[in-house]
Short mmCIF file of C-alpha atoms and ligand atoms in Angstrom, two decimals:
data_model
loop_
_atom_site.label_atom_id
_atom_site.label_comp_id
_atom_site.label_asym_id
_atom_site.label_seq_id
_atom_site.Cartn_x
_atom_site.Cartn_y
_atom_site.Cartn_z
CA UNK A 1 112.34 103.51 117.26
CA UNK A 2 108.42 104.44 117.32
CA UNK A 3 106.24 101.95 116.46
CA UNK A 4 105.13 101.38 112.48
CA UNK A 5 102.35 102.81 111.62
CA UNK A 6 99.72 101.15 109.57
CA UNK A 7 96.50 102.78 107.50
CA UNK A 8 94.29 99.81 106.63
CA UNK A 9 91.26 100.66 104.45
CA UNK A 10 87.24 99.03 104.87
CA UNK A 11 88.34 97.76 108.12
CA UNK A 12 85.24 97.83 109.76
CA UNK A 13 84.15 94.02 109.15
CA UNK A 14 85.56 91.39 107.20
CA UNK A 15 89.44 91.40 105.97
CA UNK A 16 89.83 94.34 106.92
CA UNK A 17 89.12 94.04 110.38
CA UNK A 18 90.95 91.14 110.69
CA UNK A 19 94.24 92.64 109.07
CA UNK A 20 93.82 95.37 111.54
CA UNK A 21 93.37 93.14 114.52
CA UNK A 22 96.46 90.98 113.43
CA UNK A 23 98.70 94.09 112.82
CA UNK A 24 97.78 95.82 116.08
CA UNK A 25 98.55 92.20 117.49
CA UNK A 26 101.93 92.60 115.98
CA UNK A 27 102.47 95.95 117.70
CA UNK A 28 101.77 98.11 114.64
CA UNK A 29 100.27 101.15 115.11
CA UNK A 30 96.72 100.74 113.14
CA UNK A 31 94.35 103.20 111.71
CA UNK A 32 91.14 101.07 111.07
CA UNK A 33 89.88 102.95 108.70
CA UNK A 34 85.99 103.34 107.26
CA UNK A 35 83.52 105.57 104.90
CA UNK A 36 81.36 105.84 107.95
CA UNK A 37 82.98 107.29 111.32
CA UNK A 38 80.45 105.59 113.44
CA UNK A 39 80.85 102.34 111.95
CA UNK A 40 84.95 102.97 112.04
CA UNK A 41 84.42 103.81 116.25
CA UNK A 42 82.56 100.36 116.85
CA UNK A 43 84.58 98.58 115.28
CA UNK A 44 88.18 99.89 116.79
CA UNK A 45 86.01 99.32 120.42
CA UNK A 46 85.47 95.92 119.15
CA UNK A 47 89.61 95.65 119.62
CA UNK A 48 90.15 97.87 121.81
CA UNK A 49 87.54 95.31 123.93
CA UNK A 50 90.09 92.55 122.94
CA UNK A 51 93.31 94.83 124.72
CA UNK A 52 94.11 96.45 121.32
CA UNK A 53 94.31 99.87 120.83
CA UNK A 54 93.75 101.26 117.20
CA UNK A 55 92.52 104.46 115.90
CA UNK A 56 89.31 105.09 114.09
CA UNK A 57 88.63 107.29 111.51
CA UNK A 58 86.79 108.26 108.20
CA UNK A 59 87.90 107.37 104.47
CA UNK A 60 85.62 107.00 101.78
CA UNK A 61 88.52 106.00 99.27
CA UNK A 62 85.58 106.72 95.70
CA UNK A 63 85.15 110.29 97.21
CA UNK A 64 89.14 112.60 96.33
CA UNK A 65 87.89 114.74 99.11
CA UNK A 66 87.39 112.30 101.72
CA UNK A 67 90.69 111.23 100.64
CA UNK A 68 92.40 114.95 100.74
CA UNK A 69 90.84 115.50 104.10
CA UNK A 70 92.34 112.21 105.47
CA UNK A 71 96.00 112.69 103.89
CA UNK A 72 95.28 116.28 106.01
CA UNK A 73 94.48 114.88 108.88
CA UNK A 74 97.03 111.82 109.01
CA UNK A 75 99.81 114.74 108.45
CA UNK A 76 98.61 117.06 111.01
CA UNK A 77 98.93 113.95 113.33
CA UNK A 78 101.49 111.24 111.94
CA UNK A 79 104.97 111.63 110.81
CA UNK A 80 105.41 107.89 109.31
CA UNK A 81 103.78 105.69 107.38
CA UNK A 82 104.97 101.65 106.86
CA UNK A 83 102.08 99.95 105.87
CA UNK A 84 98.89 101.07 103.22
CA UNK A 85 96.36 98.46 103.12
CA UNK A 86 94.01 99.09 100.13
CA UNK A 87 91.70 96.37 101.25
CA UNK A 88 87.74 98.73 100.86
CA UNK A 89 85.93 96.89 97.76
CA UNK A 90 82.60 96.43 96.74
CA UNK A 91 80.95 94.59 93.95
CA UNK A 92 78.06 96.48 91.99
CA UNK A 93 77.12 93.98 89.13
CA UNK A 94 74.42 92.64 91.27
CA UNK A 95 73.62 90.43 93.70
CA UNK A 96 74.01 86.80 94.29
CA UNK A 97 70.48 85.97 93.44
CA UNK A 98 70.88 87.92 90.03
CA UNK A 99 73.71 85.51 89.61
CA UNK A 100 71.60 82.34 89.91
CA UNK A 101 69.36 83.72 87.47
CA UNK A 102 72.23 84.21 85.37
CA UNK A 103 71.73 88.56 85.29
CA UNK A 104 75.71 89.03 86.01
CA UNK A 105 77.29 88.11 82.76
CA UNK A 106 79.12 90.26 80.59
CA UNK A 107 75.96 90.56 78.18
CA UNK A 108 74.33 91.74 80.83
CA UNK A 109 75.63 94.19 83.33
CA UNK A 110 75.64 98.14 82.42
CA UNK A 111 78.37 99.47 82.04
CA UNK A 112 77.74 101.91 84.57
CA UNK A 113 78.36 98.95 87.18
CA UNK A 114 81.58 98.77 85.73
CA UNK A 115 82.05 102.13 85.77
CA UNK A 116 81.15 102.25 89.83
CA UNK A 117 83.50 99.04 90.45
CA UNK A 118 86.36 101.04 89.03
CA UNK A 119 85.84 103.75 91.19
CA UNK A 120 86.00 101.91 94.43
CA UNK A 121 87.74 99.03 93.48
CA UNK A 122 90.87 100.39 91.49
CA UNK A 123 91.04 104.20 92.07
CA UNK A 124 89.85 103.91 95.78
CA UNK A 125 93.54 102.05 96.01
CA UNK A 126 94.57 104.71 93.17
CA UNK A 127 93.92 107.61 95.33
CA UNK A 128 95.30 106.48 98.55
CA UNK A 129 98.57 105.62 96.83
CA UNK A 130 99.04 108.58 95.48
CA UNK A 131 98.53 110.61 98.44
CA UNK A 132 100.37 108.31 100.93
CA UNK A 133 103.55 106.55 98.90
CA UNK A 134 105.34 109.81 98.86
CA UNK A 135 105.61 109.29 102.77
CA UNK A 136 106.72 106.36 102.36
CA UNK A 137 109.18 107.21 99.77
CA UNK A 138 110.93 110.02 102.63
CA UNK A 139 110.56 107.33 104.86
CA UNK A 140 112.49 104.65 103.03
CA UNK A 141 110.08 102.03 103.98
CA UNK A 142 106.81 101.27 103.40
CA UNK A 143 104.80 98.08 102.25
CA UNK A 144 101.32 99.02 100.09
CA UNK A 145 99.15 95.79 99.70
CA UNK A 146 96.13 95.97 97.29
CA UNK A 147 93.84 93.45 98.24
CA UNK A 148 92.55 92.14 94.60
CA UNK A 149 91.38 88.69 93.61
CA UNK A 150 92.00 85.62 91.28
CA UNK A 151 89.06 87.09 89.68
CA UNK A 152 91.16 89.68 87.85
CA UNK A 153 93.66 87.40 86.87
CA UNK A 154 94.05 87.85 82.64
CA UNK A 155 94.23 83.52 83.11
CA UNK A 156 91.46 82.96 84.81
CA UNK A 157 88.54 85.30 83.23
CA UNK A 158 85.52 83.92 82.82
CA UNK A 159 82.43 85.73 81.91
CA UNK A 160 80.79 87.02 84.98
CA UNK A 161 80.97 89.79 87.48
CA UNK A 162 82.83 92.16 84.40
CA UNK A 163 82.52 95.03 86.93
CA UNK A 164 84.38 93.20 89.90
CA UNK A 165 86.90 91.39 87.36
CA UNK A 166 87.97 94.55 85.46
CA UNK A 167 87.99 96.51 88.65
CA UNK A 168 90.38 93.98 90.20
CA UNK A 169 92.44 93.55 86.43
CA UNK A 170 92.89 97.19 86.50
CA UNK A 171 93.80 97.03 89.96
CA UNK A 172 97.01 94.88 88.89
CA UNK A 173 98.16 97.77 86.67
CA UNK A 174 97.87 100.09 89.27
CA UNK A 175 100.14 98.10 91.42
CA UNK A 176 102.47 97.92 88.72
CA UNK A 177 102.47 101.54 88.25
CA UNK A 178 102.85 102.46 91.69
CA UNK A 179 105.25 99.67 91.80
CA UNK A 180 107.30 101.75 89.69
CA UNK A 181 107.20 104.98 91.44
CA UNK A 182 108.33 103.28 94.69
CA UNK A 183 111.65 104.12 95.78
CA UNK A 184 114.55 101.57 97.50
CA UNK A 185 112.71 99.93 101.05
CA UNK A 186 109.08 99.98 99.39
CA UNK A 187 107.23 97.37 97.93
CA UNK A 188 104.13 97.50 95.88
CA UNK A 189 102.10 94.21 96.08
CA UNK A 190 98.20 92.50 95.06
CA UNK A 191 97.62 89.73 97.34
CA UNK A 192 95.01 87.34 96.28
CA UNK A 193 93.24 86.43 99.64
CA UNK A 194 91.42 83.69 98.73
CA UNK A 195 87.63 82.92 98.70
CA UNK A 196 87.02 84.06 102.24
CA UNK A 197 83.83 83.85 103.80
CA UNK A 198 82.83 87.56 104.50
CA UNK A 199 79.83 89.54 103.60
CA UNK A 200 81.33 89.82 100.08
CA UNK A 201 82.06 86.21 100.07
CA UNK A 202 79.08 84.23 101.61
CA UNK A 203 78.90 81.22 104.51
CA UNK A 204 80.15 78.95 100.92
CA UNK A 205 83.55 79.90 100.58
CA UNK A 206 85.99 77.59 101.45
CA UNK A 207 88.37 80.30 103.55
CA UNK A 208 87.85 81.78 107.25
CA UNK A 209 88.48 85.15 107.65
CA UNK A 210 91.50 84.31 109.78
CA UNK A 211 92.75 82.39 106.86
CA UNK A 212 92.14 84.66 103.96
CA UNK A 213 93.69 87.87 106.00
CA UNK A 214 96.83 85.96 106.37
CA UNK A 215 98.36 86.31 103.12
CA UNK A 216 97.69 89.85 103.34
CA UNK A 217 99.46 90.79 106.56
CA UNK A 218 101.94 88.30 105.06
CA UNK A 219 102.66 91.01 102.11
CA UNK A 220 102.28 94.10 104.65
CA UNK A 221 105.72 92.45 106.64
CA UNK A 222 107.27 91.45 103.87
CA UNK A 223 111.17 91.15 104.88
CA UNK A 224 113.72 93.35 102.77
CA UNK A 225 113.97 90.89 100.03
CA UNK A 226 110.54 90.45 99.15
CA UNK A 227 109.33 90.47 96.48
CA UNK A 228 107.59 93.79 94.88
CA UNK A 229 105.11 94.50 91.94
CA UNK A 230 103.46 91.15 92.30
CA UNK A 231 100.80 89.39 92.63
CA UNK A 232 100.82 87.24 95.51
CA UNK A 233 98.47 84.56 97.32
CA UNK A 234 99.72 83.11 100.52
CA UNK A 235 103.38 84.31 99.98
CA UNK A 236 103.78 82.71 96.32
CA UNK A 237 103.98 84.85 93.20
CA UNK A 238 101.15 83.85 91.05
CA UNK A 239 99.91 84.73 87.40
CA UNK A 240 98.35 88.31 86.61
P1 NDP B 1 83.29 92.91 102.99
O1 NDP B 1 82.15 93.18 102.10
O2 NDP B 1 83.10 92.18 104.27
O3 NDP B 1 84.08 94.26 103.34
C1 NDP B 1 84.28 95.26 102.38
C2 NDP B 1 84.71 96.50 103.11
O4 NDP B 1 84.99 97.53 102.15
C3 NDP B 1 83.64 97.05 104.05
O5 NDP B 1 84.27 97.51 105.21
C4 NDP B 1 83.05 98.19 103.26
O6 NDP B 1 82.48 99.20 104.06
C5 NDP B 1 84.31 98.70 102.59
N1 NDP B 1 84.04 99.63 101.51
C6 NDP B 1 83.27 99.46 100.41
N2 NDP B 1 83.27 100.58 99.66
C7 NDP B 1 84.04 101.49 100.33
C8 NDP B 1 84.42 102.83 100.07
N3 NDP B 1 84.00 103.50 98.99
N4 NDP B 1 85.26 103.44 100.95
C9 NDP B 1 85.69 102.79 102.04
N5 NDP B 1 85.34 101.54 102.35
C10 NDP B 1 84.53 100.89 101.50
O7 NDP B 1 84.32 92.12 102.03
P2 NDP B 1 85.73 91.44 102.26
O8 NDP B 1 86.27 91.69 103.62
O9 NDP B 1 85.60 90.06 101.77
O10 NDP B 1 86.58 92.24 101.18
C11 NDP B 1 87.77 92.93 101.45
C12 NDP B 1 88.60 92.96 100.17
O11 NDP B 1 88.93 91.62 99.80
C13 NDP B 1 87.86 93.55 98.98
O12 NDP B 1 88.75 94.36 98.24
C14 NDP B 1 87.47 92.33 98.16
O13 NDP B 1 87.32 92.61 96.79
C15 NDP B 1 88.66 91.41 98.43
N6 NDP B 1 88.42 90.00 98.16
C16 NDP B 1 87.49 89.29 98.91
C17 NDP B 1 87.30 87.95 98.65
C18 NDP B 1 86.34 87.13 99.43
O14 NDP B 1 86.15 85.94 99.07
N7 NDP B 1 85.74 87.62 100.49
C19 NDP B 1 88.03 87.27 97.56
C20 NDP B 1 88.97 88.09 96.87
C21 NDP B 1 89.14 89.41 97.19
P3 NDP B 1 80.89 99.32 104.38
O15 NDP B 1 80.66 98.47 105.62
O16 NDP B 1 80.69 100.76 104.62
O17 NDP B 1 80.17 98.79 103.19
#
């Protein structure tokens, strides 16, 4: 049998890189992918410096075309595909230092950020799913993981970062919806990573990269009687 084959999304830094490092570990056939080819290259040499071999390429999962033209290119060159790993995310109510001056509450942000954090956030995973489960589907296996957050959990709300927590609550019904167009051998999971110190997350959070990207390459092996259209930290179903 050829190797699985893995698409992994914003995997030039952060979770994403470390999912892809981890997968290619595992002898998965990765493709790191980013919205900037050059940034996609150095980060695949980064592994490829560490004895892994991945392949680079482009995805800008707000933009349908960059989307179309990957789903083109993948075809032309892959006949599989096990494992989508909607990790790319961004956050667009502001800044950290907005925060502390208390500019990212739901009074407060436009909803134009919200609009934005949708786009990336929830129909970045939207597109990709659409375009790539159908392989999956022929295939009879696959394993889609959208990387969301606690922060779009219903329970756990808040009043901050409306763009981000929306994004991320929407995010949960796509993965029920695609969920439910998954056929027999594919599951449809959000993983909660954690509060992982990345870019996104600062030096504060209590997680190491290592650590958070666990519990996602935990749901993107999940054995045959996984679970599937949940939401997941660390292996354990937890509350939408
Ligand atoms: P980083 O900011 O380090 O990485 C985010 C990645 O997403 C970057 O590679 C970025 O690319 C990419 N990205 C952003 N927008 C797009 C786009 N339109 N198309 C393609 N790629 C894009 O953050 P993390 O690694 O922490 O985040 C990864 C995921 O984990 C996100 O979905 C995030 O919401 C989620 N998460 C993170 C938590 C944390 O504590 N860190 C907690 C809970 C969830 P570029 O370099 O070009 O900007």
């Amino acid at each position: 049998m050829s190797a699985r084959v893995a698409i992994v999304t914003g995997a030039n830094r952060g979770l994403g890189l470390e999912v892809s490092r981890t997968l290619a570990q595992r002898g998965y056939r990765v493709v790191l992918t980013a919205r900037s080819g050059e940034k996609a290259e150095a980060a695949a040499e980064q592994l490829r410096a560490e004895g892994l071999e991945v392949e680079p390429e482009t995805v800008d999962v707000s933009s349908d075309e960059s989307v179309d033209a990957f789903a083109e290119r993948f075809g032309a060159r892959f006949e599989r595909l096990d494992v989508l790993v909607n990790n790319a995310g961004a956050i667009f109510d502001g800044t950290n230092d907005r925060a502390q001056e208390g500019q990212v509450g739901v009074l407060g942000v436009p909803a134009d950020a919200v609009l934005q954090s949708v786009d990336t956030n929830t129909l970045g995973a939207y597109r990709m799913s659409q375009r790539f489960l159908p392989l999956m589907n022929e295939g009879g296996y696959g394993r889609v993981v959208n990387v969301s957050s606690g922060m779009g959990a219903l329970t756990d709300m808040g009043t901050g970062w409306p763009g981000y927590r929306i994004s991320k609550t929407a995010l949960h019904a796509v993965t029920r919806l695609f969920h439910g167009a998954a056929h027999r051998g594919v599951k449809v999971n959000a993983v909660c990573p954690g509060w992982v110190r990345t870019d996104m997350g600062g030096s504060a959070a209590s997680r190491s990269v290592p650590e958070g990207a666990a519990g996602i390459v935990l749901a993107a092996t999940l054995p045959e009687d996984g679970p599937s259209g949940a939401f997941l930290r660390d292996g354990e179903i937890i509350a939408w």
